[in-house]
XYZ file of C-alpha atoms in Angstrom:
403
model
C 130.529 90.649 98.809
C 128.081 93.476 98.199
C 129.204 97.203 99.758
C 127.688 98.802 102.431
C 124.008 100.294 102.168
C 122.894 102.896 104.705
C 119.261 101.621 103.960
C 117.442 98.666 101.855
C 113.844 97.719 101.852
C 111.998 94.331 102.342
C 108.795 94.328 100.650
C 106.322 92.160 102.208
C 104.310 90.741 99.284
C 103.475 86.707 99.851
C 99.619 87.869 101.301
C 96.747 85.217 99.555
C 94.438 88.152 99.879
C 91.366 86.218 100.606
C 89.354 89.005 101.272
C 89.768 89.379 97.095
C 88.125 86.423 96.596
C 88.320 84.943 93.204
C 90.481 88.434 92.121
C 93.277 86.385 94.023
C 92.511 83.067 93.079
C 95.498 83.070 90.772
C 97.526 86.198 91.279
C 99.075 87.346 94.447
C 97.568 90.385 96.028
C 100.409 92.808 94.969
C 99.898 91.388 91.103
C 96.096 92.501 90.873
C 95.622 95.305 88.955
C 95.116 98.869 89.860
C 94.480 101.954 88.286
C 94.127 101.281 84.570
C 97.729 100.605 84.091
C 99.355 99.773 87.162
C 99.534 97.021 89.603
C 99.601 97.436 93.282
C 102.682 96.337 93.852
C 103.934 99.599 91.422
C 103.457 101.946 94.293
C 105.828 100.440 97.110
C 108.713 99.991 94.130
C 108.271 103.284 92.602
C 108.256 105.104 95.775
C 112.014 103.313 97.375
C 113.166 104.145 93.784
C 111.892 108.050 94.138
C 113.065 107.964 97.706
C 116.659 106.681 96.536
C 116.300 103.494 97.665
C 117.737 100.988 95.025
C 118.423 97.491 97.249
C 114.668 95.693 97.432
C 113.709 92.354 98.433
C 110.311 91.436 97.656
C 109.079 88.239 99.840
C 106.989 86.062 97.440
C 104.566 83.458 99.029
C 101.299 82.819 97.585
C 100.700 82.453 94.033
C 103.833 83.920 93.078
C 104.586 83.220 89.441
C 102.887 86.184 87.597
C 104.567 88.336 90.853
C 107.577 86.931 89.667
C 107.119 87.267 85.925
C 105.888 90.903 86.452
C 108.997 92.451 88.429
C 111.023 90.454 85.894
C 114.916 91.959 86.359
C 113.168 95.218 87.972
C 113.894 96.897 84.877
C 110.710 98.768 84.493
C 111.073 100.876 88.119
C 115.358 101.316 87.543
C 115.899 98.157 89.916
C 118.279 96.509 87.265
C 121.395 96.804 88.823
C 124.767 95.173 89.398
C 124.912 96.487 93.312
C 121.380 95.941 94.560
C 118.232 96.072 92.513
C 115.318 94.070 93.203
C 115.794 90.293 94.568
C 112.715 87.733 94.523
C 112.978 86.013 97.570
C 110.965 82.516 98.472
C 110.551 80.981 101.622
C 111.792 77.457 100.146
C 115.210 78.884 99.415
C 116.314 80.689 102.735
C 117.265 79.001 105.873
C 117.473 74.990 106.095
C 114.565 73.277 108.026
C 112.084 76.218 107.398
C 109.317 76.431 104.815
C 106.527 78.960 104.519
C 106.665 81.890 106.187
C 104.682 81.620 109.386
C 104.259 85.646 109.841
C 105.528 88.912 109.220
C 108.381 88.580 111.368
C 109.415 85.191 110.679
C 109.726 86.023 106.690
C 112.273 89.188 107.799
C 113.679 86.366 109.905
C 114.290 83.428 107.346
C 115.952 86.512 105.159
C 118.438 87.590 107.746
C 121.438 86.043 105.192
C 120.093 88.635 102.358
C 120.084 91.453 104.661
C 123.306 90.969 106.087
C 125.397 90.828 103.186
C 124.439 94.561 102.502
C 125.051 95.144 105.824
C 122.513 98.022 106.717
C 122.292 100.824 109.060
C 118.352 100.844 108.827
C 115.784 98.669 107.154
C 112.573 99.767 105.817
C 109.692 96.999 106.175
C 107.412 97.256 103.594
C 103.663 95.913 102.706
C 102.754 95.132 98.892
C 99.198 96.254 99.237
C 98.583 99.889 99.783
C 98.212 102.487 97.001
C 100.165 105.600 98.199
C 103.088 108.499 97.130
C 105.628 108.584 100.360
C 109.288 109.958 100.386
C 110.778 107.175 102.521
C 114.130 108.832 102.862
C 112.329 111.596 105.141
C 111.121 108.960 107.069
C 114.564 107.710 107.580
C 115.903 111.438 108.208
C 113.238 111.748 110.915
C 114.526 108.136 112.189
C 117.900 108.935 112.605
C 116.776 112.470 114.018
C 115.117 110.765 116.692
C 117.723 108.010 117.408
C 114.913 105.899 117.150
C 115.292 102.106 117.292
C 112.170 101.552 115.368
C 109.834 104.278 113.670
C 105.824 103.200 112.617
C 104.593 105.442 109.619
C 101.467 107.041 111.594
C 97.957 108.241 109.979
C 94.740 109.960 110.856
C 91.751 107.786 110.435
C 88.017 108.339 110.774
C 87.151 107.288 114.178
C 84.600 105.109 113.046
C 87.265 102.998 111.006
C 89.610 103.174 113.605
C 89.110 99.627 115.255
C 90.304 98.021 112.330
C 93.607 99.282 112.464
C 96.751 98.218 114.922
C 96.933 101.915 116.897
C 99.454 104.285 118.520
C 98.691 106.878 121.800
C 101.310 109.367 121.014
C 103.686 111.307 123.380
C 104.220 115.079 122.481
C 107.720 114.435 121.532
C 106.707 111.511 118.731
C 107.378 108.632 120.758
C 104.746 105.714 121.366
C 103.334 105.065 124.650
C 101.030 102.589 124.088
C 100.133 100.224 121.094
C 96.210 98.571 120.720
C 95.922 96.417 118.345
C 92.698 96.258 116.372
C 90.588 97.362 119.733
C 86.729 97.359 120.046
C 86.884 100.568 121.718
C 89.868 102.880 120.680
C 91.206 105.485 122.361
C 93.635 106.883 119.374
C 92.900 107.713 115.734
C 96.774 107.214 115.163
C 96.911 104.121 112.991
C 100.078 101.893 111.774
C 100.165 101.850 107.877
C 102.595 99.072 107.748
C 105.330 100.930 107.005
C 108.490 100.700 109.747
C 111.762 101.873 109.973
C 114.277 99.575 112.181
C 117.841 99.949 113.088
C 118.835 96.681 111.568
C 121.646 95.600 114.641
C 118.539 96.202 117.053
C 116.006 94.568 114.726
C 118.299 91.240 113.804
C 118.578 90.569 117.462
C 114.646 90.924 118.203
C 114.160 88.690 114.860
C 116.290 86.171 116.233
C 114.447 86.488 120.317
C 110.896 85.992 118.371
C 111.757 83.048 116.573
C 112.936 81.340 119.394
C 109.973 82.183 121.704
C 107.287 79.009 120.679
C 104.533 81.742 121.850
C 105.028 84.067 119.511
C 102.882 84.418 115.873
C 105.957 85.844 114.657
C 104.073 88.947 113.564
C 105.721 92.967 113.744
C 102.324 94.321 114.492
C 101.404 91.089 117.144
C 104.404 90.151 118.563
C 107.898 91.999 117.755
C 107.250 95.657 118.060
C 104.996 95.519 121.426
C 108.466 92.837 122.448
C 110.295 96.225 121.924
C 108.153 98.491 123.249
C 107.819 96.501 126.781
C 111.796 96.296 126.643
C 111.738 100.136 126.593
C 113.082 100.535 123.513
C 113.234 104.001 121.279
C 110.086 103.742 119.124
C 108.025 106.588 117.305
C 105.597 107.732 114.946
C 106.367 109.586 111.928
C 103.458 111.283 110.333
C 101.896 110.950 106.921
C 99.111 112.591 105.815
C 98.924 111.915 102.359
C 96.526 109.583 100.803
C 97.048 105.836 101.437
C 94.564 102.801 101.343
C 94.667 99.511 102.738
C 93.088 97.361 98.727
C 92.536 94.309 101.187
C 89.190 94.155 100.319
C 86.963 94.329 97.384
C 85.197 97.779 98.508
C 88.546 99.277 98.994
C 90.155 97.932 95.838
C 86.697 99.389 93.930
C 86.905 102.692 96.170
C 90.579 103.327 95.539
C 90.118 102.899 91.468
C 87.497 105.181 91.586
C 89.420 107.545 93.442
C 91.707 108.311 91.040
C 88.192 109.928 89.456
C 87.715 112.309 92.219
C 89.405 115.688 92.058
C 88.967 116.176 95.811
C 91.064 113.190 96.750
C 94.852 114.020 96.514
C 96.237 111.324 94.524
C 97.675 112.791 91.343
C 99.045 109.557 88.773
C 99.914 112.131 86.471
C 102.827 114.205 88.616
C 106.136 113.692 87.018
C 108.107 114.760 89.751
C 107.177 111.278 91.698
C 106.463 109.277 88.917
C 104.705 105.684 89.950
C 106.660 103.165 87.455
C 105.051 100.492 85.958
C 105.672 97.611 83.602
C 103.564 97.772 80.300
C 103.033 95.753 77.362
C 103.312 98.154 74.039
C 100.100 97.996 72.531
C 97.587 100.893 70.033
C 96.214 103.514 70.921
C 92.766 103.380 72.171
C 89.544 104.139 69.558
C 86.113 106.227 70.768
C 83.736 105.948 68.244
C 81.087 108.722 67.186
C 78.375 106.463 68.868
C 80.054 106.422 72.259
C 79.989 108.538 75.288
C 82.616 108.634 77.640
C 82.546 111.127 80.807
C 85.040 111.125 84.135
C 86.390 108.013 83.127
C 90.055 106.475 82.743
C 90.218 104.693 79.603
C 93.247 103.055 78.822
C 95.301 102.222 75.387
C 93.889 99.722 73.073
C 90.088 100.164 74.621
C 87.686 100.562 71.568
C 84.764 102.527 72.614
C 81.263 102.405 70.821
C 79.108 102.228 74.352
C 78.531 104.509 76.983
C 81.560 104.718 80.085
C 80.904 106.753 82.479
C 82.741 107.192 85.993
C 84.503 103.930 85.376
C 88.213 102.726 85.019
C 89.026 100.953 81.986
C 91.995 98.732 81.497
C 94.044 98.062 78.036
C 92.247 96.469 75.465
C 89.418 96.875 76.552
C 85.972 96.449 74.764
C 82.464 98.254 75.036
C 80.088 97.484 72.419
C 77.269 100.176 70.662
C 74.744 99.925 73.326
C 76.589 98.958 76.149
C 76.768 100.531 79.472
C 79.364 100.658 81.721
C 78.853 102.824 85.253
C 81.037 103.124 88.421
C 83.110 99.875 87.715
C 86.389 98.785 87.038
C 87.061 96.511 83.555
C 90.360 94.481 83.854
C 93.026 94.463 80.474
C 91.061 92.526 77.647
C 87.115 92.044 78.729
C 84.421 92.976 76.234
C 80.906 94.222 77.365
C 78.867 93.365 74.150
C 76.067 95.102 73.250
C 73.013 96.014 74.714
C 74.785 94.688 78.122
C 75.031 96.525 81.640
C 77.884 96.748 84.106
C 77.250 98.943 87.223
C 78.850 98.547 90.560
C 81.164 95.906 89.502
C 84.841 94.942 89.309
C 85.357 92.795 85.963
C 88.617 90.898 86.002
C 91.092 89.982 83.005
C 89.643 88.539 79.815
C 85.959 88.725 80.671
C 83.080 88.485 78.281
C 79.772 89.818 79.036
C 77.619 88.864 76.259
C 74.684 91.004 75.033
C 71.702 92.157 77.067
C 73.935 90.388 80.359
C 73.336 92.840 83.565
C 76.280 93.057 85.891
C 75.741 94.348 89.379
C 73.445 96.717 90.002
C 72.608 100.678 91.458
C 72.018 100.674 94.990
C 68.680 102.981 94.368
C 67.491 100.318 92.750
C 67.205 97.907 95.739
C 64.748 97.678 97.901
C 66.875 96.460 100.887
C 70.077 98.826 100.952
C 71.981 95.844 103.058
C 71.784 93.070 99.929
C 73.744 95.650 97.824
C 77.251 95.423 96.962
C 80.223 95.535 94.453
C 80.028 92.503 92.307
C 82.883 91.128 90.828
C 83.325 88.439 87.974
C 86.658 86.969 87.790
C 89.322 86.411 85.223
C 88.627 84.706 81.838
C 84.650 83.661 83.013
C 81.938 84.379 80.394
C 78.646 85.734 81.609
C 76.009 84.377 79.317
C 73.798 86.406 76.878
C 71.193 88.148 79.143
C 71.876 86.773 82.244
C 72.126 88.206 85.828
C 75.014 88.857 87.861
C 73.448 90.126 91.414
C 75.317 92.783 93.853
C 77.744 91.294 96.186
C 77.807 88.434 94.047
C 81.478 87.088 93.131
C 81.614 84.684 89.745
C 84.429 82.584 89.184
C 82.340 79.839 86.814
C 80.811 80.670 83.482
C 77.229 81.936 83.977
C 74.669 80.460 81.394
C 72.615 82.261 78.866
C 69.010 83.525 80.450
């Protein structure tokens, strides 16, 4: 029987990310790479780990085995330990009678066994694909503060991306007076990141009320928190106003990369004193040749440079050729751009070969119709023939033949 923790963290991470396309044909969305070393799934670890937060179970669904592989003992981010650590949990091995996990709620729900043998004050529910830096024990602090029976991690958003968020009015004193979920017309910039704080004793009861209602999608954001809020509940926001993005899609996976580029945007990989952990393979150190030129780029170990990079993220092992061109795009761990070839605008996944003279993606000055432009994105291990075309917006998952 494990000892009492005041807190652990359940770490929603089974998503098929279909808005990835072929990028999660293979890998889970928390698996895909991020940031020329890191996976997404890094951020939510390192940042329970930072916040002192060493119990974790990660909810596997879809495509889980390099998930699986990856977080390994949970060595890399300190989560290898005798009391705790990091637990893989799969639907199939939960509750008798039950098989996938039918919604947010209902994956907390089919865990209720793992939880409860920690026996927690509070439990922290957790998505596995958003790229942030968040101390979760202040959320906690401001939880407990509150007496709150459930607390929503709260952010500013433009107004003209509001609708595509779940949203919060606010009450002076923090609490939530009304919840609109994805509205055509919204009345709040206050959006839900994902990121909740529950009382477990409250929570395990509302788990167990949701699965037995046959109405309910068994979702937080749907079903379980407005369930709450109608019943009067405590629930508040807790405000964050660091950086945070939603990679559910391929402009926001491409956009966040590229952030990293930007001085302006506050996202700092290199700060020690919140370190984001990951889990590396050991390889050289990367090589730029006297024929290369590399500007505001992120070029990982192993790369050997003889091309032109420039405002691009670059994975390890990656290759650029003499006289190849690589602009404001993201190249996966072990693709090769050969020479003479062109990448612009484009996310290149694992083990990709783009043989001479190929053109990926393209500059959106260069179209003549701003709407057919678009990140293009070539997917792992697929070889784009010697001087062929790879069109914005385009996503290749089948080798492309020579021109």
């Amino acid at each position: 029987m494990s000892r009492k923790h005041e807190c652990i963290a359940m770490l929603l991470a089974g998503g098929q990310g279909s808005r990835l396309g072929i990028l999660t044909k293979n890998i889970a969305k928390p698996a895909v790479p991020y940031g020329g070393k890191y996976r997404i799934i890094d951020f939510p670890l390192s940042n329970c780990v930072n916040s002192g937060i060493y119990t974790v179970g990660v909810l596997t669904q879809y495509q889980p085995l390099e998930l699986n592989d990856y977080i390994g003992n949970g060595q890399a981010w300190d989560l290898d330990r005798a009391d705790g650590g990091v637990h893989i949990l799969s639907p199939y091995q939960q509750i008798s009678g039950t098989e996938w996990y039918k919604g947010t709620a209902n994956a907390i729900y089919q865990n209720i066994n793992f939880i409860d043998r920690y026996d927690p004050e509070y439990v922290l529910i957790l998505s596995g694909d958003h790229i942030y830096k968040m101390d979760y024990s202040k959320m906690i602090a401001f939880h407990k503060e509150k007496n709150a029976d459930c607390t929503i991690a709260m952010l500013e958003v433009p107004w003209e991306e509001a609708s595509r968020f779940g949203l919060m009015l606010v009450n002076d004193d923090g609490s939530i007076a009304e919840f609109e979920e994805k509205p055509k017309n919204p009345r709040s910039n206050k959006a839900s990141m994902g990121v909740y704080v529950f009382s477990w004793k409250k929570l395990r009861q509302y788990l167990l009320d949701d699965e037995a209602n046959p109405n309910s999608s068994n979702d937080f954001g749907k079903d379980l928190i407005p369930a709450m809020h109608a019943a009067h509940e405590r629930l508040f926001a807790y405000e964050f106003d660091g950086y945070w993005k939603d990679v559910g899609t391929i402009d926001s996976l491409w956009e966040a990369n590229l952030d990293l580029l930007n001085p302006q945007v506050d996202l700092d990989l290199t700060d020690t004193s919140w370190k984001i952990y990951a889990k590396n393979p050991v390889t050289g150190p990367h090589y730029v040749s006297d024929t290369a030129k590399v500007q505001n780029s992120m070029v990982a170990e192993g790369c050997e440079i003889e091309g032109e990079v420039d405002f691009s993220v670059l994975f390890a092992n990656v290759t650029v050729e003499e006289g190849a061109v690589v602009k404001d795009s993201i190249i996966m761990p072990g693709s090769v751009v050969k020479k003479g070839a062109v990448v612009q605008y484009a996310i290149v996944a694992e083990n990709v070969t783009v043989e001479e003279k190929a053109q990926v993606g393209r500059r959106p000055e260069e179209m003549e119709n701003l709407e057919d432009w678009g990140v293009s994105v070539v997917g792992m291990g697929v070889n784009i023939g010697k001087g062929a075309t790879v069109e914005p917006k385009a996503m290749i998952g089948e080798d492309v033949k020579e021109a």
